[in-house]
Short mmCIF file of C-alpha atoms in Angstrom, two decimals:
data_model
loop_
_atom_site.label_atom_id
_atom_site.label_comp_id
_atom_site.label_asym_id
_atom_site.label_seq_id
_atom_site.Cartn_x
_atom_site.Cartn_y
_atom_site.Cartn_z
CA UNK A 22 23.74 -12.34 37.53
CA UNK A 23 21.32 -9.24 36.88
CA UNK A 24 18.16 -10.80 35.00
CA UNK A 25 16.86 -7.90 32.33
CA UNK A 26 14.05 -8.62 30.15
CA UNK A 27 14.68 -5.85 27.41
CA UNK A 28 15.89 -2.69 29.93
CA UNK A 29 14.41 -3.32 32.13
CA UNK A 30 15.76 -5.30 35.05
CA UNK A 31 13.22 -8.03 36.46
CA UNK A 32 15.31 -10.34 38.69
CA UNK A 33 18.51 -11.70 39.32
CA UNK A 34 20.16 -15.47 39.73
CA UNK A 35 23.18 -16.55 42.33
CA UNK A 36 24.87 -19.67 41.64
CA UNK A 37 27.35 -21.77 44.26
CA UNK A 38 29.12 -25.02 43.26
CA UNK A 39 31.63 -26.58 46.10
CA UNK A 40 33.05 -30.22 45.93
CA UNK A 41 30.63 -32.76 47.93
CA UNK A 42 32.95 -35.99 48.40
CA UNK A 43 33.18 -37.18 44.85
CA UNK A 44 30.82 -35.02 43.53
CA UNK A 45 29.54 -31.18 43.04
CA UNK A 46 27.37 -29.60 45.34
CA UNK A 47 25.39 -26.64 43.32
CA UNK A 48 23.30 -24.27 45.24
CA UNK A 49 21.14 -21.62 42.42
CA UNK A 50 18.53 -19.12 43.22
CA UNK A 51 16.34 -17.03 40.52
CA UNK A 52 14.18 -14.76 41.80
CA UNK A 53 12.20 -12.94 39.22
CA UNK A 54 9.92 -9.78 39.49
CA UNK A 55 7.38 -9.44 36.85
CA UNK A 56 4.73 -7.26 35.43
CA UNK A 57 1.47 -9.50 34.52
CA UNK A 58 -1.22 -7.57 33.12
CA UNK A 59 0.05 -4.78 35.09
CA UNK A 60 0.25 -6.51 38.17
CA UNK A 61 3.76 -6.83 39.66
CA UNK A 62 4.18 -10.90 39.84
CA UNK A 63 7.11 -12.19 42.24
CA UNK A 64 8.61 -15.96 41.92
CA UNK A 65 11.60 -17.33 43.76
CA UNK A 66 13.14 -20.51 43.00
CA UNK A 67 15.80 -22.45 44.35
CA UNK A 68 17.38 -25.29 43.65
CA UNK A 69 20.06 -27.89 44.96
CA UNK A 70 21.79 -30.67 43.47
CA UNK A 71 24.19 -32.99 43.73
CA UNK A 72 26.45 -33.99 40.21
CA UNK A 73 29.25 -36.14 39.47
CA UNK A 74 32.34 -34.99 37.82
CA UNK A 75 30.69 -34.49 34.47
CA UNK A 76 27.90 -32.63 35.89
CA UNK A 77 25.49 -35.79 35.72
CA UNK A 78 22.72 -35.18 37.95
CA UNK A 79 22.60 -37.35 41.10
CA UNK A 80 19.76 -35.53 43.17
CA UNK A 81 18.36 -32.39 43.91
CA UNK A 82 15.43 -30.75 45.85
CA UNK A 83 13.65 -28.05 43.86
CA UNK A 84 11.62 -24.92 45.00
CA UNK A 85 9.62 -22.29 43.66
CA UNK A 86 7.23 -19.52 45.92
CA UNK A 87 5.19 -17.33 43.76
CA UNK A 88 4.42 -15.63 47.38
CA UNK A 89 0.73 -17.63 46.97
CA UNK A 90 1.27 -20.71 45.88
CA UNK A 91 4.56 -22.68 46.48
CA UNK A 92 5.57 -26.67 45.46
CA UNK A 93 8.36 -28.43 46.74
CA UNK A 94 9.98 -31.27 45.02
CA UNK A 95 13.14 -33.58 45.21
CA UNK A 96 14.73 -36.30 43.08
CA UNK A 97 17.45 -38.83 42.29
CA UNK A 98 18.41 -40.35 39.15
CA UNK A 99 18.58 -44.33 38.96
CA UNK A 100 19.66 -45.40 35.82
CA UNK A 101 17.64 -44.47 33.34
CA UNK A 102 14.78 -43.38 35.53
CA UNK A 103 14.26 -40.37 38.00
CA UNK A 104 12.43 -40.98 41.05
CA UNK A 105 10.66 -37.56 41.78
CA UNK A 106 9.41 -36.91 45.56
CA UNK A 107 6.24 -34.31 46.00
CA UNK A 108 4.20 -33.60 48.86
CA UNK A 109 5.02 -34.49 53.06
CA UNK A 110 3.58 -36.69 55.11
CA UNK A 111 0.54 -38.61 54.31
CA UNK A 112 0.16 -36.23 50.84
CA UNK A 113 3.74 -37.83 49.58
CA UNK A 114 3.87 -38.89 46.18
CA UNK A 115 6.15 -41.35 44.32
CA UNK A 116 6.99 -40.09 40.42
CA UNK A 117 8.65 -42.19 37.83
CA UNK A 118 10.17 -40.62 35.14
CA UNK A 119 12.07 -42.44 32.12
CA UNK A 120 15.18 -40.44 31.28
CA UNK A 121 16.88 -40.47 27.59
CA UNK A 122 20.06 -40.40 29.14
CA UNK A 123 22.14 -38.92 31.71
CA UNK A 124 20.92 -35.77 32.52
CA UNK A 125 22.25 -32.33 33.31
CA UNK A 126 20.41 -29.41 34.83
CA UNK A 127 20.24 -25.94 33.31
CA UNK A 128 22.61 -24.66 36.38
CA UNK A 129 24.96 -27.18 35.73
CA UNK A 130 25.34 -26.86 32.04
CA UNK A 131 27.49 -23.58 32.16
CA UNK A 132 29.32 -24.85 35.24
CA UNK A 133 30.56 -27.44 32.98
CA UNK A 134 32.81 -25.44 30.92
CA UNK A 135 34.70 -23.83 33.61
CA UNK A 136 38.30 -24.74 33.33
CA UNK A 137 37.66 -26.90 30.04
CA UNK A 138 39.63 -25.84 26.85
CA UNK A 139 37.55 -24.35 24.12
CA UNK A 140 38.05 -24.40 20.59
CA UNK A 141 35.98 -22.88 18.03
CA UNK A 142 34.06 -25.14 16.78
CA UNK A 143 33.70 -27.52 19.16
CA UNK A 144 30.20 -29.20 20.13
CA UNK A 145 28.54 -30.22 23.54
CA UNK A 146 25.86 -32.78 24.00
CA UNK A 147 23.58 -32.78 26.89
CA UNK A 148 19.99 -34.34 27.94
CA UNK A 149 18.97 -31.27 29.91
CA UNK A 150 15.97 -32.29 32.76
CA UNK A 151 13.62 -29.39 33.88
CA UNK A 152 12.30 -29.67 37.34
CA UNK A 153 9.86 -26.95 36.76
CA UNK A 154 8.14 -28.62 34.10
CA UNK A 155 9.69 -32.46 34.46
CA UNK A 156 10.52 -32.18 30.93
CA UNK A 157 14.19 -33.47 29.51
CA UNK A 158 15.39 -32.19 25.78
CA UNK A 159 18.35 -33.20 24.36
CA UNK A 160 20.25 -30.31 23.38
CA UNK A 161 23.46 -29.51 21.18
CA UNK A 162 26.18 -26.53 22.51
CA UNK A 163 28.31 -25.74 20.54
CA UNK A 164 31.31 -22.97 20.43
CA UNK A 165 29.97 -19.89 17.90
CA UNK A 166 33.60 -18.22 18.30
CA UNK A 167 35.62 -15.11 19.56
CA UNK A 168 34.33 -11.97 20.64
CA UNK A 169 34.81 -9.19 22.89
CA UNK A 170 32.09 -7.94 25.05
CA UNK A 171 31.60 -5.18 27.58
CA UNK A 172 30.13 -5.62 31.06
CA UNK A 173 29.95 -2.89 33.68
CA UNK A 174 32.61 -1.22 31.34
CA UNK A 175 34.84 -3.98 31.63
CA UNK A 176 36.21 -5.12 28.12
CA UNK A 177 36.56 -9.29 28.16
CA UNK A 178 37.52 -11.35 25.28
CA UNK A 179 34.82 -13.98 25.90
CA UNK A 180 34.03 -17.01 24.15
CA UNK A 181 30.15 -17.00 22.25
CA UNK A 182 28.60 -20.20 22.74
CA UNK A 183 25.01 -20.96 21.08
CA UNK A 184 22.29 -23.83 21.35
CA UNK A 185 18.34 -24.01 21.13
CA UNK A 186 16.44 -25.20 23.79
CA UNK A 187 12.32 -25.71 22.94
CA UNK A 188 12.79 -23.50 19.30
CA UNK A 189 14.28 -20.66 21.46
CA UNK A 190 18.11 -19.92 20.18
CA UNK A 191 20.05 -19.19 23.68
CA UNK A 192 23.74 -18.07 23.23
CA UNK A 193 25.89 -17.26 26.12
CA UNK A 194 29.44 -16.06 26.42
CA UNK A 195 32.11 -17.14 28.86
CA UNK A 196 35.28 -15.40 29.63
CA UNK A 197 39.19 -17.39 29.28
CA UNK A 198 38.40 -18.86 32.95
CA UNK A 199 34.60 -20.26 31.26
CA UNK A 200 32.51 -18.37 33.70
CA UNK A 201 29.50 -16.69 32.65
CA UNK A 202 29.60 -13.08 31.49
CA UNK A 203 26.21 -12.78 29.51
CA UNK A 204 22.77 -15.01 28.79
CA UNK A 205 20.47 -14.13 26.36
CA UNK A 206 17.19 -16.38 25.47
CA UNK A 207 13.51 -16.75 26.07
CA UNK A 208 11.73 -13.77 25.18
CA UNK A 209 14.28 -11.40 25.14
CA UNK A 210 16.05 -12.06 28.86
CA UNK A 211 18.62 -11.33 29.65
CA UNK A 212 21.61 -11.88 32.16
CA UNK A 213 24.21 -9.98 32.75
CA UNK A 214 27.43 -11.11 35.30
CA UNK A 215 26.89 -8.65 38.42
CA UNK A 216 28.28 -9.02 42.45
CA UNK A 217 26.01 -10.61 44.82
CA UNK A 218 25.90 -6.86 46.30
CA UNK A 219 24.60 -5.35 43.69
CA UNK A 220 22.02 -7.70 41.44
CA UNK A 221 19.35 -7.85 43.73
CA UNK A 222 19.12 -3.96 43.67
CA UNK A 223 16.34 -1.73 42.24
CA UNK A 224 14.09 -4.89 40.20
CA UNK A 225 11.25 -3.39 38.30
CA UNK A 226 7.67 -4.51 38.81
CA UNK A 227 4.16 -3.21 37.53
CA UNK A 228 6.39 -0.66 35.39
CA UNK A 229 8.23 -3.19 33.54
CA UNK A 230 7.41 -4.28 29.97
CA UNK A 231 3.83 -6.79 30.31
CA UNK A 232 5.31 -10.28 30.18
CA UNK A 233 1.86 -12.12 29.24
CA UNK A 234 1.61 -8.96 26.72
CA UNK A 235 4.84 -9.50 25.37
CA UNK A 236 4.01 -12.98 24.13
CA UNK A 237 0.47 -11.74 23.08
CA UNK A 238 -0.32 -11.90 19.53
CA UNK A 239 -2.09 -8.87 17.97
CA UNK A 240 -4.95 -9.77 15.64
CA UNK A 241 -6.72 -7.79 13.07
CA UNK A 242 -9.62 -7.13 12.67
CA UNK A 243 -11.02 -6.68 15.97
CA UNK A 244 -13.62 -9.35 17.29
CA UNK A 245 -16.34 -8.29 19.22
CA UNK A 246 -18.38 -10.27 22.38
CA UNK A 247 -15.91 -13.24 21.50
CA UNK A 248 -17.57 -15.08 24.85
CA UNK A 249 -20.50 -15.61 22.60
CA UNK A 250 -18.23 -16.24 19.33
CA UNK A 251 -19.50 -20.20 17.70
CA UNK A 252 -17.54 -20.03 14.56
CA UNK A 253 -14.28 -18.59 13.73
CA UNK A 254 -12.19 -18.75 10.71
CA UNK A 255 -8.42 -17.89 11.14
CA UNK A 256 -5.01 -17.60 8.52
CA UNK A 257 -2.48 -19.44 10.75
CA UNK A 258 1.22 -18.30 9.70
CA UNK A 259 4.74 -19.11 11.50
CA UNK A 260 4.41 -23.17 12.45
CA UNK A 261 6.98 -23.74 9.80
CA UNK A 262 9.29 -21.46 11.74
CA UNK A 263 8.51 -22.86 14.88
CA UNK A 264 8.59 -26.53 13.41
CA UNK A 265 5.38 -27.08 15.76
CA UNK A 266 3.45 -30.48 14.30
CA UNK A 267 0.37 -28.94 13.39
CA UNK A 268 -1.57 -32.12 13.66
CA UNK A 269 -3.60 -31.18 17.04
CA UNK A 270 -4.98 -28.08 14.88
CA UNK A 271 -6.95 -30.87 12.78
CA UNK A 272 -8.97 -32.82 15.86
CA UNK A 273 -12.27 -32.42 17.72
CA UNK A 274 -13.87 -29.50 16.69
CA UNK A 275 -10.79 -27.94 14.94
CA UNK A 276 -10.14 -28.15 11.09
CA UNK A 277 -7.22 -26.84 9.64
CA UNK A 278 -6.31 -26.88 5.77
CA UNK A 279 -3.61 -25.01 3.69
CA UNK A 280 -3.03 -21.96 6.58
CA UNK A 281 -6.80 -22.15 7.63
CA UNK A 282 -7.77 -22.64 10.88
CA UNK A 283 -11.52 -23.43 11.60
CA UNK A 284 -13.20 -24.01 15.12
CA UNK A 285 -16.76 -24.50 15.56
CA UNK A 286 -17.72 -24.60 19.05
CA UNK A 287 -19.22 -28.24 20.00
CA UNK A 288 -22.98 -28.42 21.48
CA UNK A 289 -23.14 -29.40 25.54
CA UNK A 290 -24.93 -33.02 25.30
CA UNK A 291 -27.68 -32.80 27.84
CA UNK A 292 -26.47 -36.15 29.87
CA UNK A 293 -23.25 -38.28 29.17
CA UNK A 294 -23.24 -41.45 27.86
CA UNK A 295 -22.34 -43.54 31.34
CA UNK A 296 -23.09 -42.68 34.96
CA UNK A 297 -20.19 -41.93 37.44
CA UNK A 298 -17.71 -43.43 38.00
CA UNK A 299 -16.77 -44.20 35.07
CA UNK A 300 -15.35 -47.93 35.00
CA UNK A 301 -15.79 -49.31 31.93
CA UNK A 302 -11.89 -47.53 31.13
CA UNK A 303 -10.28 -48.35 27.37
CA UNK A 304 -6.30 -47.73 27.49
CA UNK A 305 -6.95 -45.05 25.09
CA UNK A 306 -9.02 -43.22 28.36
CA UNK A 307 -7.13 -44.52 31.53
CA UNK A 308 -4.30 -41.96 31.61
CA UNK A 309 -7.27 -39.53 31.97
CA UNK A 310 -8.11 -40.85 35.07
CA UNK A 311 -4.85 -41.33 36.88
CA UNK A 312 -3.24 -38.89 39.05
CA UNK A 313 -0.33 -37.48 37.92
CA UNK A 314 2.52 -35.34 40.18
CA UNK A 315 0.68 -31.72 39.36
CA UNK A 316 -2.45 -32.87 39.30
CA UNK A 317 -3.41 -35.21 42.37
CA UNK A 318 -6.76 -36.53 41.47
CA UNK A 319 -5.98 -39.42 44.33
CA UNK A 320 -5.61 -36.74 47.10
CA UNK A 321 -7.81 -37.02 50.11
CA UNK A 322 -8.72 -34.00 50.60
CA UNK A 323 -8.97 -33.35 46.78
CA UNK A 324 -11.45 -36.45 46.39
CA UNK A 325 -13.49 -35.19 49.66
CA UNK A 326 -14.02 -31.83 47.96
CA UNK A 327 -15.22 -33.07 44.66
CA UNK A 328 -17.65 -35.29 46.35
CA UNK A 329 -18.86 -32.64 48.35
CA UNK A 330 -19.74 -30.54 45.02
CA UNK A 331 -21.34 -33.49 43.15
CA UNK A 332 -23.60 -34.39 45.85
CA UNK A 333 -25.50 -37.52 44.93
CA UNK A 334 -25.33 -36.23 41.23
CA UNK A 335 -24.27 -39.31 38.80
CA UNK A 336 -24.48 -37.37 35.53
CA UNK A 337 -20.79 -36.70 34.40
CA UNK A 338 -22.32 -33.34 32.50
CA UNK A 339 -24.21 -32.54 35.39
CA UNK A 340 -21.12 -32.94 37.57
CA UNK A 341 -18.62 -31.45 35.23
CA UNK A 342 -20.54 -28.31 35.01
CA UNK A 343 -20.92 -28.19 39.39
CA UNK A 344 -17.33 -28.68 39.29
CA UNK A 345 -16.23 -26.16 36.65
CA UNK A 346 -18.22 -23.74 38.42
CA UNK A 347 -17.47 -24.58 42.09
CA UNK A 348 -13.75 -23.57 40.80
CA UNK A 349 -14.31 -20.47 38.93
CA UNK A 350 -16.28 -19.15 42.10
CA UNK A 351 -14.22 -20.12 44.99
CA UNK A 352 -10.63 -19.75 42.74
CA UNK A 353 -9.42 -16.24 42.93
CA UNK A 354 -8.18 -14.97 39.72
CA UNK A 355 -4.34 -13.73 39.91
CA UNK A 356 -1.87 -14.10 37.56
CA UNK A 357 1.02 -16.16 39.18
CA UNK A 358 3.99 -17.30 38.32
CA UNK A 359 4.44 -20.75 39.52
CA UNK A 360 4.25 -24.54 38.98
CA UNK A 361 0.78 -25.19 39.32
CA UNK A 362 -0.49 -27.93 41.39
CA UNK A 363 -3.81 -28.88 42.24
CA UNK A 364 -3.98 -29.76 45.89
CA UNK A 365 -1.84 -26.14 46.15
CA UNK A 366 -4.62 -24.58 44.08
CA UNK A 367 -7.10 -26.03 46.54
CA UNK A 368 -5.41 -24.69 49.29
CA UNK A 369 -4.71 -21.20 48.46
CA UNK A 370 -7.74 -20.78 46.42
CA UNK A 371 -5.51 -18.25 44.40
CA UNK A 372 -4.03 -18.52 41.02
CA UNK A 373 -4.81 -18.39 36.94
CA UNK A 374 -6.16 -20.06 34.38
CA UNK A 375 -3.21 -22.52 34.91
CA UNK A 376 -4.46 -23.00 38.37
CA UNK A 377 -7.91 -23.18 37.48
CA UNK A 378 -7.29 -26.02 35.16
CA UNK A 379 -4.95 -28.42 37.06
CA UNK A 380 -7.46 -27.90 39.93
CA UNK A 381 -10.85 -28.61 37.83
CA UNK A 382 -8.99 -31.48 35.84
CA UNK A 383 -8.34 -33.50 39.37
CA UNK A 384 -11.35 -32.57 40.71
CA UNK A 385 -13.02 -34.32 37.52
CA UNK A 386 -10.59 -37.55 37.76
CA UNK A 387 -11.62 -37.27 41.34
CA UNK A 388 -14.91 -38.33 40.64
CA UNK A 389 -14.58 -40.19 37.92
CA UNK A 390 -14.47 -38.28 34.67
CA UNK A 391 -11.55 -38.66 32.69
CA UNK A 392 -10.25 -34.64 32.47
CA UNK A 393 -6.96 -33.90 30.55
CA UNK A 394 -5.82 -29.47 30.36
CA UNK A 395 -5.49 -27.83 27.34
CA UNK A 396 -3.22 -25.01 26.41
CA UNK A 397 -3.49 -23.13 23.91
CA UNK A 398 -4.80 -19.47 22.45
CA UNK A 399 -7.81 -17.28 23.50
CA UNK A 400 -9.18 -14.11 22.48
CA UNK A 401 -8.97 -11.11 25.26
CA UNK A 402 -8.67 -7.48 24.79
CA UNK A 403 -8.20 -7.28 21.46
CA UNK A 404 -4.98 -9.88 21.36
CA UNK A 405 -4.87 -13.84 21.56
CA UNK A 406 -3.36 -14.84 24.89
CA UNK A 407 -1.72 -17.99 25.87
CA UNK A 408 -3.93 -20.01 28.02
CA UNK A 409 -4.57 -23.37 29.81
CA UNK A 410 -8.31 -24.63 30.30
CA UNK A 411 -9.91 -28.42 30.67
CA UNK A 412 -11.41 -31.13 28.48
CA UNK A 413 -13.65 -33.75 29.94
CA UNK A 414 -14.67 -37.02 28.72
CA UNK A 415 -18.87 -37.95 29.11
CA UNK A 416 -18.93 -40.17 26.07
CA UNK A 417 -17.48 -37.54 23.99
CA UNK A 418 -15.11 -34.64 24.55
CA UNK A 419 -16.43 -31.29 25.81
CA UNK A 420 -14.32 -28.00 26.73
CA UNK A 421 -14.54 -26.50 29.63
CA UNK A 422 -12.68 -22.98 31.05
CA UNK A 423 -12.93 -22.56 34.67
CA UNK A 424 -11.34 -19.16 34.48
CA UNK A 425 -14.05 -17.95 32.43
CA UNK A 426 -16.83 -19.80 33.02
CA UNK A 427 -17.86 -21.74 29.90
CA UNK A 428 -19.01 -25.06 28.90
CA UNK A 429 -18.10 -25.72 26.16
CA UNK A 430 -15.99 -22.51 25.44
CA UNK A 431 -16.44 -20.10 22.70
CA UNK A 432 -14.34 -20.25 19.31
CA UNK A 433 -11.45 -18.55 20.25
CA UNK A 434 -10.11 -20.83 22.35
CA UNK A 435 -7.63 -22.36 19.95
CA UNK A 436 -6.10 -25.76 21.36
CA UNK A 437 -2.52 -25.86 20.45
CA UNK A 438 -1.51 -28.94 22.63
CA UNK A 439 -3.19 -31.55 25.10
CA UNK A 440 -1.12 -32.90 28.17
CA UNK A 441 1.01 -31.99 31.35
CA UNK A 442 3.57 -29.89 32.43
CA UNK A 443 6.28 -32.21 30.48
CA UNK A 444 4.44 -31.62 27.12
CA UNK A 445 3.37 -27.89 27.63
CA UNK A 446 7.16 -26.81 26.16
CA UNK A 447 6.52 -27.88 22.99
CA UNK A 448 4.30 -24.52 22.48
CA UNK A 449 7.19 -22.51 23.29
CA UNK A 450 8.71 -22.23 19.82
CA UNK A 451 5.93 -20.66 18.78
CA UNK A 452 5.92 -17.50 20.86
CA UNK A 453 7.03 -14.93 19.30
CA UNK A 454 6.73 -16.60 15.75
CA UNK A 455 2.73 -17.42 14.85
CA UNK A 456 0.71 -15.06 13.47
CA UNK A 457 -3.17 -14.90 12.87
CA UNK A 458 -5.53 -12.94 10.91
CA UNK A 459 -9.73 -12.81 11.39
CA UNK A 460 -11.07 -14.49 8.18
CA UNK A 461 -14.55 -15.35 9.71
CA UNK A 462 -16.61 -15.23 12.88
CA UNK A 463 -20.23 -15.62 13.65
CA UNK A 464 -22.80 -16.36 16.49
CA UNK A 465 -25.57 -19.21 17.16
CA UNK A 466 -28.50 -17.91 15.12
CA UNK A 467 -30.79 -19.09 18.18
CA UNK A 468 -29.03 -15.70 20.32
#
């Protein structure tokens, strides 16, 4: 398949299934060549896995290589639980991961229908799991109707089949046989059947449309120094649409009534409230201090580094601002397209703000101080940007942004979600739908 994200063409995808035994063996590689903030951004992934008969997943191994950073990971379904392997030797890690269901991957889910009789009409249920993100989401196809379509002037009656996946409609078509003629989804990509020959031919890069700028959300009017931005007053319009629980807009130093958003940017306490480590740990704080598969606060040579930063300090604001910027000086900023992962990150030293903030969140469970990332808005060049950044815990909760250098961060970074990679795709529905307008903005009076 040719991947196109409007005309341009920015990747392509190859797809094997054989019989294994009893089961399907299904072989899939997406490589994708994009333009981030006019940079040209490669990512390859590839993955394997083993299904039954009705395309359950058994096991796979998973891959992705941004060219800088790349994370291997495999995984077999027990039950209802999927055992995830990441890491080799002595930096192998054991994942648990409680499934709804059976589940299917995204390259099996099309493989299903080949051969099956379709009927307008008819629906499809499947619990699709993500390796990429770890995330599972139960999703409903269902048969839209007839239609012809046109590929590579080729006239097919095809079959139109739609679902949503994450707030995102997705339809695809599939011709009498129920292989794939045509995807189109996220963000406007597209794919398009092609010959192994041919798809991986003359990919776009730097001159393709801006994929971060794409998703971008123009604001008016124009804010100026936002670094040094305290207050900030916003009309918030499209989480209807996007059916995105607004809840997290009305916590910490967020306030959000009617369609107003307001952020007021928290003061820096001078010391925390406990001395590191911390061990005096309520459930509501443990999770914050636990490694998880992305972000491997219990890594050796992740827990070596952070001590080596601290030094004898035992202030967790002391230490959270050494380790914030021990990161955004020795953490080159790229964009990348990968799965970020810390002990990666430390390796490579390469990456963006996603890097920066699984990195400085396991470098501050590392030590001690319960860190959870962020993701959410900030203010750049005149837009709002997607963006990832860190929270730490020293009695309270205090932002930090690695990529940029601030504790606590201005007012424009607007948190639209707290958690890991499993949780980050509930901010997906709203790309492409939310809308802001400036109300308000001002400065600390003491500047």
């Amino acid at each position: 398949m040719e991947i196109y994200l409007k005309d341009s063409k920015v990747g392509y995808s190859m797809t094997q299934i054989g019989p294994l035994g009893e089961d399907y063996l299904i072989w899939e590689e997406v490589v994708l060549n994009l333009n981030l903030m006019g940079q040209a951004s490669a990512m390859r992934t590839n993955i394997r896995c083993v299904v039954d008969r009705e395309f359950r997943l058994k096991h796979f191994t998973f891959r992705i290589d941004s060219g800088i950073v790349r994370f291997e990971m495999s995984g077999k379904t027990e039950g209802r639980r999927m055992i995830i392997e990441t890491g080799k030797g002595a930096r192998k890690k054991i994942h648990t991961i409680q499934l709804a269901g059976p589940p299917v991957t995204g390259s099996g889910m099309t493989l299903f229908f080949r051969g099956r009789p379709l009927n307008t009409g008819d629906s499809f249920e499947f619990l699709i799991f993500d390796p990429s993100t770890m995330a599972q989401k139960e999703i409903v196809v269902t048969v839209a109707g007839r239609e012809s379509i046109v590929i590579n002037r080729i006239a097919y009656r095809a079959f139109r089949l739609e679902t949503e996946m994450w707030g995102q409609k997705l339809i695809f078509w599939l011709d009498e046989a129920g292989e794939v003629l045509k995807e189109t989804g996220f963000m406007g990509l597209t794919l398009i059947r092609s010959s192994a020959a041919v798809a991986p031919r003359d990919l776009k890069g730097e001159e393709a449309y801006d994929f971060y700028e794409m998703a971008s959300i123009e604001v008016m009017p124009k804010l100026r120094h936002a670094e040094r931005l305290t207050y900030l007053s916003l009309k918030v319009d499209g989480l209807e649409k996007a059916h995105f629980d607004a809840g997290i807009l009305n916590s910490g130093r967020q306030r959000f009534s009617g369609d107003t958003l307001e952020i007021v940017q928290e003061k820096s306490p001078l010391k925390g409230d406990y001395l590191l480590p911390l061990t005096d740990v309520s459930e509501a704080i443990r999770p914050f201090l636990s490694p998880a598969f992305n972000i491997q606060s219990d890594d050796p040579e992740i827990t070596a580094q952070a001590h080596r930063i601290i030094g004898e300090t035992r202030d967790p604001v002391a230490a959270a601002r050494k380790l914030m910027a021990w990161v955004y000086t020795h953490v080159e900023k790229r964009p990348t397209l990968s799965l970020p992962s810390a002990a990666e990150v430390l390796e490579t030293r390469t990456g963006d703000c996603n890097e920066h903030a699984v990195l400085l969140t396991a470098l501050l469970r590392a030590v001690g101080v319960p860190a959870r990332e962020c993701v959410g808005l900030v203010y750049a060049n005149d837009r709002f940007f997607y963006h990832a950044w860190t929270e730490a815990y020293v009695g309270r909760w205090i932002s930090l942004d690695a990529t940029l250098n601030q504790m606590p961060t201005d007012a424009t970074h607007i948190k639209l979600l707290q958690g890991g990679l499993d949780r980050q795709t509930e901010i997906i529905p709203l790309i492409g739908k939310l809308t802001l307008t400036v109300m308000d903005y001002g400065y600390d009076s003491t500047d």
